[in-house]
Amino acid sequence: MQQGYAAVLCVLAVMGLEAAALGECEITRLLQDKLQYEMRLQYLKHYFPIDYTVQVQYEEVLRPSNITRLRNGTVSEAALRYLWFHVSSQALLRIREVLPEKHPSWKYTQELCQLFDALGREYSKYRQTDVDVVVADLVKQVHSASAESRRKAVRPKALLDNCLKVMRMLYGRRCGWDST
Ligand SMILES: *[C@@H]1O[C@H](CO)[C@@H](O)[C@H](O)[C@H]1NC(C)=O
Ligand SMILES: *[C@@H]1O[C@H](CO)[C@@H](O)[C@H](O)[C@H]1NC(C)=O
């Protein structure tokens, strides 16, 4: 796996074998179900203190506008999906970092992690050198947070709102599921 960034975010000992055998379209469809509004609201907002935020690097925020901008350049769709995968896994990790095991959102985020782990199998085929340099740099940045990195405060729900919106942009038409 030289030069690749394995998203070993959740490192779950037990993973549903069914999930591991699924392709990216099935996995993202499951993610879309898990990320439906009521669940995001409950697990990522209501179960957190009012106005709770986590600290993330600027590069860990990936919005539809970022995708529009990158698409306008020469970045390939495959590279954009690779970027989304790494940024979203990292966002999930940021949220899990602040959750104690007894927290009511623990299990929910763990289930999301399992889906991202399954998706990681798809993306472990990519090496950093296979993707556009601009994306390779961004992914590197996401994984190399240091004390000096500029940070911003973001609400947990906002991180996964972006994750879902961008996922719809990147997979909706490709996978033939609703992209509205
Ligand atoms: C998305 O755009 C914002 C500025 O609008 C920038 O701070 C951030 O680094 C970008 N994210 C990625 C992953 O490029
Ligand atoms: C797309 O790129 C062109 C030329 O590089 C630029 O003029 C235009 O403003 C860009 N559009 C967006 C939406 O970024």
XYZ file of C-alpha atoms and ligand atoms in Angstrom:
208
model
C 0.000 0.000 0.000
C 2.903 2.298 -0.486
C 1.936 5.937 -0.787
C -1.709 5.177 -0.357
C -3.662 6.439 2.535
C -5.597 3.618 4.009
C -8.557 4.979 5.831
C -8.054 2.930 8.933
C -10.358 5.138 10.819
C -12.579 2.815 12.699
C -10.607 -0.389 12.753
C -13.488 -2.525 13.720
C -12.685 -6.061 14.571
C -16.056 -7.316 13.529
C -17.516 -6.106 10.332
C -20.602 -7.353 8.597
C -19.360 -9.547 5.801
C -22.355 -8.535 3.764
C -21.255 -4.923 3.808
C -17.736 -5.887 2.770
C -19.035 -7.623 -0.312
C -21.057 -4.676 -1.547
C -19.992 -2.258 -4.251
C -19.814 1.506 -3.913
C -23.334 2.090 -5.192
C -24.910 -0.220 -2.639
C -22.770 1.165 0.159
C -23.503 4.788 -0.667
C -27.185 3.963 -0.885
C -27.000 2.528 2.631
C -25.125 5.619 3.723
C -27.825 7.794 2.262
C -30.441 5.909 4.306
C -28.388 6.260 7.460
C -27.837 9.937 6.838
C -31.471 10.843 6.378
C -32.489 14.110 7.947
C -34.230 12.815 11.070
C -31.221 10.730 12.011
C -28.715 13.505 11.433
C -30.889 15.790 13.501
C -31.245 13.389 16.370
C -27.778 11.862 16.562
C -25.660 14.805 15.466
C -27.555 17.714 16.921
C -30.101 16.861 19.601
C -27.765 14.495 21.414
C -25.057 17.147 21.574
C -24.978 20.247 23.745
C -26.465 23.341 22.118
C -24.060 24.952 19.635
C -21.497 22.199 20.141
C -18.646 22.265 17.652
C -15.599 20.207 16.824
C -12.298 21.638 15.599
C -11.293 20.645 12.097
C -8.773 21.772 9.535
C -10.044 23.900 6.681
C -9.391 21.068 4.232
C -11.698 18.833 6.210
C -14.678 20.856 5.068
C -15.843 19.721 1.659
C -18.972 21.424 0.383
C -20.814 21.214 -2.928
C -19.130 24.505 -3.882
C -15.704 22.861 -3.538
C -16.790 20.138 -5.935
C -18.161 22.636 -8.422
C -14.866 24.482 -8.313
C -12.744 21.355 -8.670
C -14.911 19.983 -11.456
C -14.393 23.184 -13.346
C -10.693 22.448 -13.284
C -9.359 19.213 -14.663
C -10.037 17.019 -11.682
C -11.534 13.653 -12.592
C -14.732 12.324 -11.068
C -12.831 9.343 -9.644
C -10.453 11.700 -7.867
C -13.376 13.691 -6.481
C -14.916 10.527 -5.053
C -11.564 9.615 -3.531
C -11.379 13.072 -1.957
C -14.916 12.870 -0.623
C -14.199 9.475 0.893
C -11.126 10.694 2.759
C -12.660 13.959 3.945
C -15.848 12.237 5.096
C -14.002 9.469 6.942
C -11.956 12.109 8.673
C -15.076 14.085 9.616
C -16.553 10.992 11.156
C -13.367 10.392 13.059
C -13.476 13.942 14.428
C -16.973 13.344 15.718
C -16.112 9.972 17.235
C -13.095 11.441 18.988
C -15.369 13.460 21.245
C -17.870 10.712 22.002
C -17.586 8.484 25.026
C -18.743 4.921 24.453
C -21.881 5.447 26.473
C -23.000 8.404 24.394
C -26.340 7.829 22.624
C -24.718 8.658 19.264
C -21.879 6.192 19.663
C -23.595 3.281 17.980
C -24.924 5.412 15.158
C -21.488 6.755 14.297
C -20.063 3.267 14.587
C -22.521 2.033 11.988
C -21.535 4.881 9.701
C -17.919 3.911 10.264
C -18.618 0.359 9.183
C -20.024 1.606 5.914
C -17.019 3.840 5.360
C -14.714 0.956 6.179
C -16.489 -1.108 3.553
C -16.157 1.722 1.069
C -12.484 1.971 1.987
C -11.952 -1.410 0.383
C -13.094 0.094 -2.891
C -10.755 3.024 -2.554
C -7.710 1.190 -1.275
C -7.088 0.283 -4.903
C -6.208 3.885 -5.596
C -2.777 5.094 -4.890
C -2.008 8.715 -4.276
C -0.132 8.835 -7.553
C -3.220 7.754 -9.473
C -5.240 10.816 -8.598
C -4.922 14.391 -9.716
C -2.179 16.211 -7.921
C -4.504 18.809 -6.475
C -6.597 16.074 -4.881
C -3.547 14.112 -3.738
C -2.328 17.238 -1.945
C -5.681 17.800 -0.283
C -5.889 14.206 0.934
C -2.367 14.441 2.266
C -3.323 17.615 4.087
C -6.387 15.971 5.591
C -4.243 13.182 7.010
C -1.390 15.302 8.257
C -3.014 17.643 10.707
C -0.405 19.229 12.915
C -0.555 21.589 15.828
C 0.032 24.505 13.469
C -2.793 23.635 11.100
C -5.380 26.343 10.879
C -8.590 25.134 12.442
C -12.179 26.097 12.400
C -15.105 25.165 14.598
C -17.827 23.197 12.852
C -20.996 21.593 14.146
C -21.056 17.797 13.903
C -24.261 17.843 11.910
C -22.816 20.345 9.427
C -19.939 17.978 8.718
C -22.276 15.167 7.798
C -24.731 17.457 6.009
C -21.863 18.278 3.672
C -20.894 14.637 3.444
C -24.383 13.740 2.262
C -24.781 16.655 -0.147
C -21.469 15.951 -1.820
C -22.168 12.223 -1.902
C -25.380 12.916 -3.808
C -23.490 15.060 -6.295
C -20.867 12.410 -6.879
C -22.898 9.214 -6.772
C -26.505 10.160 -7.478
C -26.455 9.919 -11.216
C -23.612 7.447 -11.374
C -25.462 4.975 -9.175
C -28.909 5.753 -10.471
C -30.361 6.780 -7.149
C -32.235 9.940 -6.468
C -29.884 12.903 -6.568
C -32.255 15.639 -5.513
C -13.388 23.949 0.373
O -13.433 25.337 0.232
C -13.073 26.062 1.401
C -13.218 27.540 1.111
O -14.482 27.801 0.612
C -11.648 25.749 1.796
O -11.324 26.383 3.018
C -11.488 24.237 1.973
O -10.128 23.933 2.199
C -11.968 23.510 0.719
N -11.907 22.077 0.983
C -11.251 21.223 0.202
C -11.231 19.797 0.633
O -10.685 21.593 -0.798
C -14.594 27.977 -14.351
O -13.315 28.238 -14.919
C -13.302 29.339 -15.768
C -11.907 29.445 -16.415
O -10.925 28.784 -15.676
C -13.656 30.608 -14.976
O -13.635 31.732 -15.821
C -15.025 30.428 -14.366
O -15.337 31.536 -13.547
C -15.063 29.174 -13.529
N -16.424 28.939 -13.040
C -16.647 28.577 -11.791
C -18.089 28.304 -11.461
O -15.779 28.463 -10.955
